[in-house]
Amino acid sequence: MPASLEIEGGVPLRGTVPVSAAKNAALPALAAALLTSEPIRLANVPSLGDVRTMLTLLETLGAEVSRDAGELRARVTRVENAEAPYELVSTMRASVLVLGPLVARHGTARVALPGGCAIGVRPIDQHLKGLARLGAEIAIENGYVVARASRLKGTRIMTDLVTVTGTENLMMAAALAEGTTVLENAAREPEITDLADLLTAMGARIQGAGTARVEIEGVPELSGATHRIVPDRIEAGTLIIAGAITQGDVTITDLVSDHLSALLAKLDECGVGLEVGPTRVRVRGPERPRAADVITSPFPGFPTDMQAQIMTLLGLADGQSRVTETIFENRFMHAAELSRMGAQIETEGSTAMIRGVPFYQGAPVMASDLRASAALVLAGLAARGRTQVSRVYHLDRGYERLEVKLGSLGARIARRP
Ligand code: EPU
């Protein structure tokens, strides 16, 4: 039986808790190690399922990986093998981040096509279109993307939609291309800026990261670098909602509050008490949140990765809320599980209508994906009685010891084997 979390709900959380480094910045930073023969040192890589999968993939490709007092060192002296196998890509879509670096440095790459996942179809056509614009020959062979190029050539790339890992893949590939690449309609997430900071420390020339137009002047070689990964804004947001939903008083530290603006504005609208500093947020839960409408969009809009968690809070609001998911077509799996705890949620297409109830009841529930698991843990913290969240391996992919952090705030939460 996979591990589960058992939560005795109804305890207002109190205390101070730090956030870890961002999963979605750590994964591209690790992939960037493929761009150079020198070591990349990352000061604060979180210990997560997805990070372990990325390290396994890097080792398959020829990386030497070591950890020393919290610092992770990855060195790819030579690319030994340019294939990202289906077993790894199918467990973690972000494996596709090795495609750009491999083709740029090694000249070939074979990466399994990820296929669909719990939250949507998630094609990678924009990654491939961009690499083809940079001069790579792309073919699909037996479920694998095969990319080849002698040296990529800088060009203008306008993606049809905003894609986070697509922007990262193309930024990494363009860093070693000949000439200048301009990425238009680029994603603006803080994780993009963080990757640009690392690449710049490696010798890349990048301007405009964090805006919709990123300019990359290619260089023939990149060097090693040391980097500290940006704090995880989604973990921070999840902990903030944990404070709010339990009517607690929690201070979350080591975050960047500028990265949380859309969430904080929405929580303010819901009547959640917030004291916001540059790197910390104190949250005090209202007796009952006010209803609000939420629509997800690329950064700086409301993050899809916080949609499940805010829906859990709105499920307890005084009034009716509407949540619209615009990024992924199937990201409401938590709604049915929350209903098992007493929530009143109706979904239709990309919209969920939520009629707030005064309390949730503890129940056995099942996690379907990473952020849905976090939402169920939040519901369990607020609920009357005992909640058991099974398939907690989804949670472990992206949260570092969440139950330990919540436990330090007084939550009654335990992991069961
Ligand atoms: N899309 C395409 N074609 C492409 C690329 C994307 O149609 O070539 C579509 C996707 O299907 C989706 C939308 O564009 O509908 C946006 O997808 P995006 O590419 O931005 O997502 P991603 O890069 O695969 C990252 C995060 C996700 C996060 C999304 C959106 C990483 C490793 N993953 O995924 O994180 O939800 O951006 O912000 O950075 C999570 O951490 O739980 C998670 C799912």
Coordinates of C-alpha atoms and ligand atoms in Angstrom, one line a residue:
M1 CA 0.0 0.0 0.0
P2 CA 1.4 3.4 -0.9
A3 CA 1.9 5.8 2.1
S4 CA -0.9 8.0 3.2
L5 CA -1.4 11.0 5.5
E6 CA -3.7 11.0 8.4
I7 CA -5.0 14.3 9.6
E8 CA -7.0 15.1 12.7
G9 CA -8.6 18.4 11.7
G10 CA -9.7 21.5 13.4
V11 CA -6.4 22.8 15.0
P12 CA -5.7 26.4 14.3
L13 CA -2.1 26.5 13.1
R14 CA 0.4 28.8 14.9
G15 CA 4.0 29.6 14.5
T16 CA 6.7 30.3 11.9
V17 CA 7.7 28.2 9.0
P18 CA 10.2 28.7 6.1
V19 CA 9.6 27.7 2.5
S20 CA 12.0 25.6 0.5
A21 CA 13.5 26.3 -2.9
A22 CA 11.1 26.0 -5.9
K23 CA 10.7 22.6 -7.5
N24 CA 9.9 24.3 -10.9
A25 CA 13.1 26.3 -10.8
A26 CA 15.3 23.4 -9.5
L27 CA 14.3 21.1 -12.4
P28 CA 15.4 23.5 -15.2
A29 CA 18.5 24.4 -13.2
L30 CA 19.5 20.7 -13.1
A31 CA 18.8 20.3 -16.8
A32 CA 21.1 23.3 -17.4
A33 CA 24.0 21.2 -16.1
L34 CA 23.9 19.5 -19.5
L35 CA 25.0 22.7 -21.2
T36 CA 28.6 22.6 -19.9
S37 CA 31.4 20.2 -19.0
E38 CA 32.0 22.1 -15.8
P39 CA 30.2 21.6 -12.5
I40 CA 27.0 23.3 -11.6
R41 CA 26.6 23.8 -7.9
L42 CA 23.1 24.5 -6.5
A43 CA 23.0 25.7 -2.9
N44 CA 19.5 24.7 -1.9
V45 CA 18.0 22.0 -4.1
P46 CA 14.9 20.7 -2.3
S47 CA 14.6 17.0 -1.5
L48 CA 11.6 16.0 -3.7
G49 CA 10.4 13.1 -5.8
D50 CA 10.7 15.1 -9.0
V51 CA 14.2 16.2 -8.2
R52 CA 15.2 12.6 -7.7
T53 CA 13.7 11.7 -11.1
M54 CA 15.6 14.5 -12.8
L55 CA 18.9 13.4 -11.1
T56 CA 18.3 9.8 -12.3
L57 CA 17.8 11.1 -15.8
L58 CA 20.9 13.3 -15.7
E59 CA 22.9 10.3 -14.5
T60 CA 21.6 8.2 -17.4
L61 CA 22.8 10.9 -19.7
G62 CA 26.3 10.9 -18.2
A63 CA 26.2 13.3 -15.2
E64 CA 28.1 12.8 -12.0
V65 CA 26.0 14.0 -9.1
S66 CA 27.0 14.5 -5.5
R67 CA 25.5 16.2 -2.5
D68 CA 27.7 17.9 0.1
A69 CA 26.2 19.7 3.1
G70 CA 23.1 20.6 1.3
E71 CA 24.8 21.7 -1.8
L72 CA 24.2 19.7 -4.9
R73 CA 26.8 19.4 -7.6
A74 CA 26.1 18.1 -11.1
R75 CA 28.8 17.7 -13.7
V76 CA 28.4 16.4 -17.2
T77 CA 32.0 16.1 -18.5
R78 CA 30.7 14.3 -21.6
V79 CA 27.2 13.5 -22.7
E80 CA 27.5 9.7 -22.7
N81 CA 24.0 8.9 -23.9
A82 CA 21.5 11.4 -25.4
E83 CA 18.3 9.4 -24.7
A84 CA 15.6 10.3 -22.2
P85 CA 13.8 7.0 -21.8
Y86 CA 10.0 6.6 -21.6
E87 CA 10.1 5.1 -18.1
L88 CA 11.4 8.5 -16.8
V89 CA 9.6 10.9 -19.1
S90 CA 6.3 9.1 -18.4
T91 CA 6.7 9.6 -14.6
M92 CA 7.8 13.3 -14.9
R93 CA 6.9 15.5 -17.9
A94 CA 9.6 18.0 -16.9
S95 CA 12.1 15.5 -18.2
V96 CA 11.5 17.2 -21.6
L97 CA 13.7 20.0 -20.3
V98 CA 16.8 18.0 -21.3
L99 CA 15.8 18.2 -25.0
G100 CA 17.0 21.8 -25.6
P101 CA 20.3 21.4 -23.7
L102 CA 21.1 18.0 -25.3
V103 CA 20.6 19.1 -28.9
A104 CA 22.4 22.4 -28.3
R105 CA 25.5 20.9 -26.7
H106 CA 25.6 17.3 -28.1
G107 CA 24.0 17.8 -31.5
T108 CA 21.5 15.0 -31.0
A109 CA 18.7 14.1 -28.5
R110 CA 16.2 11.3 -28.3
V111 CA 13.5 12.2 -25.8
A112 CA 10.3 10.1 -25.2
L113 CA 7.1 12.0 -26.0
P114 CA 5.4 12.6 -22.6
G115 CA 1.8 11.8 -23.6
G116 CA -1.1 13.0 -21.5
C117 CA -1.3 13.2 -17.7
A118 CA -3.8 13.6 -15.0
I119 CA -4.4 17.3 -15.6
G120 CA -4.5 17.5 -19.3
V121 CA -3.1 16.5 -22.7
R122 CA -0.1 18.8 -22.4
P123 CA 1.6 18.6 -25.9
I124 CA 5.1 19.8 -26.5
D125 CA 4.6 21.1 -30.0
Q126 CA 5.8 24.6 -29.1
H127 CA 9.1 23.2 -27.8
L128 CA 9.6 21.3 -31.0
K129 CA 8.5 24.2 -33.3
G130 CA 10.9 26.5 -31.5
L131 CA 13.8 24.1 -31.8
A132 CA 13.0 23.6 -35.5
R133 CA 13.2 27.4 -35.9
L134 CA 16.6 27.3 -34.3
G135 CA 17.6 24.9 -37.1
A136 CA 17.2 21.5 -35.5
E137 CA 15.8 18.6 -37.6
I138 CA 13.0 17.1 -35.7
A139 CA 11.4 13.7 -36.3
I140 CA 9.0 11.5 -34.3
E141 CA 10.2 7.9 -34.2
N142 CA 8.5 5.2 -32.3
G143 CA 7.2 7.5 -29.6
Y144 CA 10.4 9.5 -29.3
V145 CA 11.3 12.9 -30.4
V146 CA 14.6 12.8 -32.3
A147 CA 16.3 16.1 -32.7
R148 CA 19.6 16.8 -34.6
A149 CA 21.6 19.9 -35.3
S150 CA 25.2 20.6 -36.0
R151 CA 25.0 24.1 -34.4
L152 CA 21.7 25.8 -33.7
K153 CA 21.3 29.3 -35.3
G154 CA 19.7 32.2 -33.5
T155 CA 16.3 33.4 -34.8
R156 CA 13.0 35.0 -33.8
I157 CA 10.6 32.6 -32.2
M158 CA 7.0 33.5 -31.5
T159 CA 5.2 30.8 -29.5
D160 CA 1.5 30.3 -30.2
L161 CA 0.8 30.2 -26.4
V162 CA 2.7 31.0 -23.2
T163 CA 4.6 27.9 -22.1
V164 CA 6.8 27.8 -19.0
T165 CA 9.0 24.7 -19.8
G166 CA 8.9 25.6 -23.5
T167 CA 10.4 29.0 -22.8
E168 CA 13.0 27.4 -20.6
N169 CA 13.9 24.7 -23.2
L170 CA 14.3 27.4 -25.9
M171 CA 16.3 29.7 -23.7
M172 CA 18.8 26.9 -22.8
A173 CA 19.1 25.9 -26.5
A174 CA 19.5 29.5 -27.7
A175 CA 22.2 30.1 -25.1
L176 CA 24.6 27.9 -27.2
A177 CA 23.3 28.9 -30.6
E178 CA 25.2 31.0 -33.1
G179 CA 23.8 34.5 -33.2
T180 CA 20.9 36.1 -31.4
T181 CA 17.5 34.6 -30.6
V182 CA 14.5 36.6 -29.7
L183 CA 11.7 34.7 -27.8
E184 CA 8.3 36.5 -28.2
N185 CA 5.3 35.6 -26.1
A186 CA 7.7 34.1 -23.5
A187 CA 6.5 33.0 -20.1
R188 CA 7.2 35.5 -17.3
E189 CA 7.2 33.2 -14.3
P190 CA 9.8 33.8 -11.6
E191 CA 11.3 30.4 -12.4
I192 CA 12.2 31.7 -15.9
T193 CA 14.1 34.6 -14.4
D194 CA 15.8 32.2 -12.0
L195 CA 17.0 30.0 -14.9
A196 CA 18.2 33.1 -16.7
D197 CA 20.2 34.1 -13.6
L198 CA 21.8 30.7 -13.6
L199 CA 22.6 30.7 -17.3
T200 CA 24.0 34.2 -17.0
A201 CA 26.3 33.1 -14.2
M202 CA 27.4 30.3 -16.6
G203 CA 28.3 33.0 -19.2
A204 CA 25.1 33.2 -21.2
R205 CA 24.0 36.6 -22.5
I206 CA 20.3 37.0 -21.8
Q207 CA 18.2 40.1 -21.6
G208 CA 14.5 40.5 -20.8
A209 CA 13.9 37.3 -18.8
G210 CA 10.7 37.9 -16.8
T211 CA 9.1 39.8 -19.7
A212 CA 7.3 38.5 -22.7
R213 CA 10.4 39.3 -24.9
V214 CA 13.6 37.5 -24.1
E215 CA 16.7 38.1 -26.1
I216 CA 19.6 35.6 -26.0
E217 CA 22.9 36.2 -27.7
G218 CA 24.4 32.8 -28.2
V219 CA 27.9 31.9 -27.0
P220 CA 30.1 29.0 -28.1
E221 CA 30.6 27.6 -24.6
L222 CA 29.2 27.9 -21.1
S223 CA 31.1 27.4 -17.9
G224 CA 30.2 26.1 -14.4
A225 CA 28.5 28.2 -11.9
T226 CA 27.1 28.3 -8.4
H227 CA 23.5 29.3 -7.9
R228 CA 20.8 29.6 -5.2
I229 CA 17.3 28.6 -6.4
V230 CA 14.4 31.0 -5.9
P231 CA 11.9 30.2 -3.1
D232 CA 8.9 28.1 -4.0
R233 CA 5.9 30.5 -4.4
I234 CA 3.5 27.6 -4.6
E235 CA 4.7 26.0 -1.4
A236 CA 4.5 29.4 0.2
G237 CA 1.0 29.9 -1.1
T238 CA -0.1 26.5 0.2
L239 CA 1.2 27.3 3.7
I240 CA -0.5 30.7 3.6
I241 CA -3.8 29.0 2.9
A242 CA -3.1 26.4 5.6
G243 CA -2.9 29.3 8.1
A244 CA -6.0 31.0 6.7
I245 CA -8.2 27.9 6.4
T246 CA -7.5 26.8 10.0
Q247 CA -8.2 30.3 11.4
G248 CA -4.6 30.2 12.6
D249 CA -1.8 32.8 13.0
V250 CA 1.2 31.7 10.9
T251 CA 4.2 33.5 9.6
I252 CA 5.8 32.1 6.4
T253 CA 9.4 33.1 5.9
D254 CA 12.1 32.9 3.2
L255 CA 9.6 33.7 0.4
V256 CA 9.5 36.5 -2.2
S257 CA 6.1 38.2 -1.7
D258 CA 6.3 39.9 -5.1
H259 CA 5.9 36.5 -6.6
L260 CA 2.7 36.0 -4.7
S261 CA 0.8 39.2 -5.6
A262 CA -2.2 37.6 -7.4
L263 CA -2.7 35.1 -4.6
L264 CA -2.3 37.7 -1.8
A265 CA -4.8 40.1 -3.6
K266 CA -7.3 37.3 -3.8
L267 CA -6.9 36.3 -0.2
D268 CA -7.3 39.9 0.8
E269 CA -10.6 40.0 -1.1
C270 CA -11.6 36.9 0.8
G271 CA -11.1 38.7 4.1
V272 CA -7.9 36.8 5.1
G273 CA -5.7 38.9 7.5
L274 CA -2.3 39.5 5.9
E275 CA 0.8 41.4 6.9
V276 CA 3.2 41.3 4.0
G277 CA 6.9 42.0 4.0
P278 CA 9.3 41.5 1.2
T279 CA 10.4 38.0 2.4
R280 CA 7.7 37.0 4.9
V281 CA 3.9 36.9 5.2
R282 CA 1.9 36.7 8.4
V283 CA -1.5 35.2 7.8
R284 CA -4.4 35.3 10.2
G285 CA -7.5 33.3 9.3
P286 CA -10.9 34.9 9.3
E287 CA -13.7 33.2 11.1
R288 CA -15.2 32.5 7.6
P289 CA -13.7 33.6 4.3
R290 CA -15.7 35.7 1.9
A291 CA -16.6 34.2 -1.5
A292 CA -14.6 35.3 -4.6
D293 CA -14.1 34.5 -8.2
V294 CA -10.8 33.2 -9.5
I295 CA -9.5 32.8 -13.0
T296 CA -6.1 31.2 -13.6
S297 CA -3.6 32.7 -16.1
P298 CA 0.1 32.8 -16.7
F299 CA 2.3 34.8 -14.4
P300 CA 1.7 37.5 -13.0
G301 CA -1.9 36.2 -13.1
F302 CA -3.4 33.7 -10.6
P303 CA -1.3 30.5 -10.8
T304 CA -3.0 27.3 -12.0
D305 CA -0.7 25.6 -9.4
M306 CA -2.7 27.3 -6.6
Q307 CA -6.2 26.7 -8.1
A308 CA -6.9 23.5 -6.1
Q309 CA -5.8 25.1 -2.9
I310 CA -7.8 28.2 -3.2
M311 CA -10.9 26.2 -4.2
T312 CA -10.5 24.4 -0.9
L313 CA -10.6 27.7 0.9
L314 CA -13.6 29.0 -1.2
G315 CA -15.4 25.8 -0.4
L316 CA -15.8 27.1 3.2
A317 CA -16.6 30.7 2.2
D318 CA -19.8 32.6 3.0
G319 CA -21.4 32.7 -0.4
Q320 CA -20.9 31.4 -3.9
S321 CA -17.6 31.5 -5.8
R322 CA -16.6 30.7 -9.3
V323 CA -13.2 29.3 -10.3
T324 CA -12.2 29.2 -14.0
E325 CA -9.2 27.2 -15.1
T326 CA -7.7 28.4 -18.3
I327 CA -4.3 26.6 -18.4
F328 CA -5.2 22.9 -18.2
E329 CA -8.3 21.3 -19.4
N330 CA -8.7 18.6 -16.7
R331 CA -7.5 20.2 -13.5
F332 CA -10.6 19.8 -11.3
M333 CA -10.0 16.3 -10.0
H334 CA -9.9 17.6 -6.4
A335 CA -13.5 18.9 -6.7
A336 CA -15.0 15.4 -6.5
E337 CA -12.8 14.4 -3.6
L338 CA -13.6 17.7 -1.8
S339 CA -17.3 16.9 -2.3
R340 CA -16.8 13.7 -0.4
M341 CA -15.8 15.9 2.6
G342 CA -19.0 17.9 2.2
A343 CA -18.0 20.6 -0.3
Q344 CA -20.7 21.8 -2.7
I345 CA -18.9 22.1 -6.1
E346 CA -20.3 21.7 -9.5
T347 CA -17.9 21.7 -12.5
E348 CA -18.8 22.3 -16.1
G349 CA -16.0 22.5 -18.6
S350 CA -13.4 24.9 -17.3
T351 CA -15.6 26.4 -14.6
A352 CA -16.3 25.3 -11.1
M353 CA -19.2 26.8 -9.1
I354 CA -18.7 26.5 -5.4
R355 CA -21.4 27.1 -2.8
G356 CA -19.6 27.6 0.5
V357 CA -20.4 25.3 3.4
P358 CA -19.7 26.1 7.0
F359 CA -17.4 23.1 7.6
Y360 CA -15.8 20.0 6.0
Q361 CA -16.1 16.6 7.4
G362 CA -13.1 14.3 7.6
A363 CA -13.1 11.4 5.1
P364 CA -10.8 9.0 3.3
V365 CA -9.8 10.8 0.1
M366 CA -7.5 10.0 -2.8
A367 CA -4.9 12.3 -4.3
S368 CA -4.8 12.5 -8.1
D369 CA -2.0 14.9 -8.7
L370 CA 0.5 17.1 -6.9
R371 CA -1.6 20.2 -6.3
A372 CA -4.8 18.3 -5.8
S373 CA -3.1 16.4 -3.0
A374 CA -2.1 19.7 -1.3
A375 CA -5.7 20.8 -1.6
L376 CA -6.9 17.7 0.2
V377 CA -4.4 18.1 3.0
L378 CA -5.7 21.7 3.4
A379 CA -9.3 20.4 3.6
G380 CA -8.2 17.8 6.1
L381 CA -6.6 20.4 8.3
A382 CA -9.8 22.4 8.4
A383 CA -12.2 19.5 8.7
R384 CA -14.0 18.1 11.7
G385 CA -12.7 14.7 12.4
R386 CA -10.2 12.5 10.7
T387 CA -9.1 12.6 7.0
Q388 CA -6.9 10.1 5.3
V389 CA -5.2 11.3 2.1
S390 CA -4.0 8.3 0.2
R391 CA -1.5 8.2 -2.7
V392 CA 0.6 10.8 -1.0
Y393 CA 3.5 10.0 -3.4
H394 CA 1.9 12.7 -5.6
L395 CA 2.5 15.2 -2.8
D396 CA 6.1 14.1 -2.3
R397 CA 6.9 14.9 -5.9
G398 CA 6.7 18.6 -5.1
Y399 CA 6.5 19.4 -1.4
E400 CA 9.5 18.9 0.9
R401 CA 8.3 17.2 4.1
L402 CA 5.0 19.1 4.1
E403 CA 3.6 17.1 7.0
V404 CA 6.7 17.9 9.1
K405 CA 6.3 21.6 8.3
L406 CA 2.6 21.5 9.2
G407 CA 3.3 19.5 12.3
S408 CA 5.7 22.2 13.5
L409 CA 2.7 24.6 13.4
G410 CA 0.7 22.3 15.6
A411 CA -1.2 20.3 12.9
R412 CA -2.1 16.8 14.0
I413 CA -0.8 15.0 10.9
A414 CA 1.0 11.7 10.5
R415 CA 2.4 9.7 7.7
R416 CA 1.2 6.1 7.6
P417 CA 3.2 3.5 5.6
Ligands
EPU1 N1 1.1 23.7 -24.2 C1 0.9 23.3 -25.5 N2 2.0 23.1 -26.3 C2 3.3 23.2 -25.8 C3 3.5 23.6 -24.5 C4 2.3 23.8 -23.7 O1 -0.2 23.2 -26.0 O2 4.2 22.9 -26.5 C5 -0.1 24.0 -23.4 C6 -0.2 23.0 -22.2 O3 -0.9 21.8 -22.6 C7 -1.0 23.8 -21.2 C8 -0.5 25.3 -21.5 O4 0.1 25.2 -22.8 O5 -2.4 23.8 -21.5 C9 0.6 25.7 -20.5 O6 1.6 24.7 -20.3 P1 3.1 25.0 -19.9 O7 3.9 24.5 -21.0 O8 3.3 26.4 -19.5 O9 3.2 24.0 -18.7 P2 4.5 23.2 -18.3 O10 5.7 24.0 -18.7 O11 4.4 21.8 -18.8 C10 4.9 24.3 -15.9 C11 5.0 23.7 -14.5 C12 3.6 23.3 -14.1 C13 2.6 24.4 -14.2 C14 2.6 25.0 -15.6 C15 1.8 26.3 -15.7 C16 7.2 23.0 -14.4 C17 8.2 21.8 -14.3 N3 6.0 22.7 -14.5 O12 4.4 23.2 -16.7 O13 3.7 22.8 -12.7 O14 1.3 24.0 -13.8 O15 4.0 25.4 -16.0 O16 2.2 27.3 -14.9 O17 7.7 24.1 -14.4 C18 3.1 21.6 -10.8 O18 4.2 22.1 -10.3 O19 2.2 21.0 -10.2 C19 2.9 21.8 -12.2 C20 2.1 21.1 -12.9

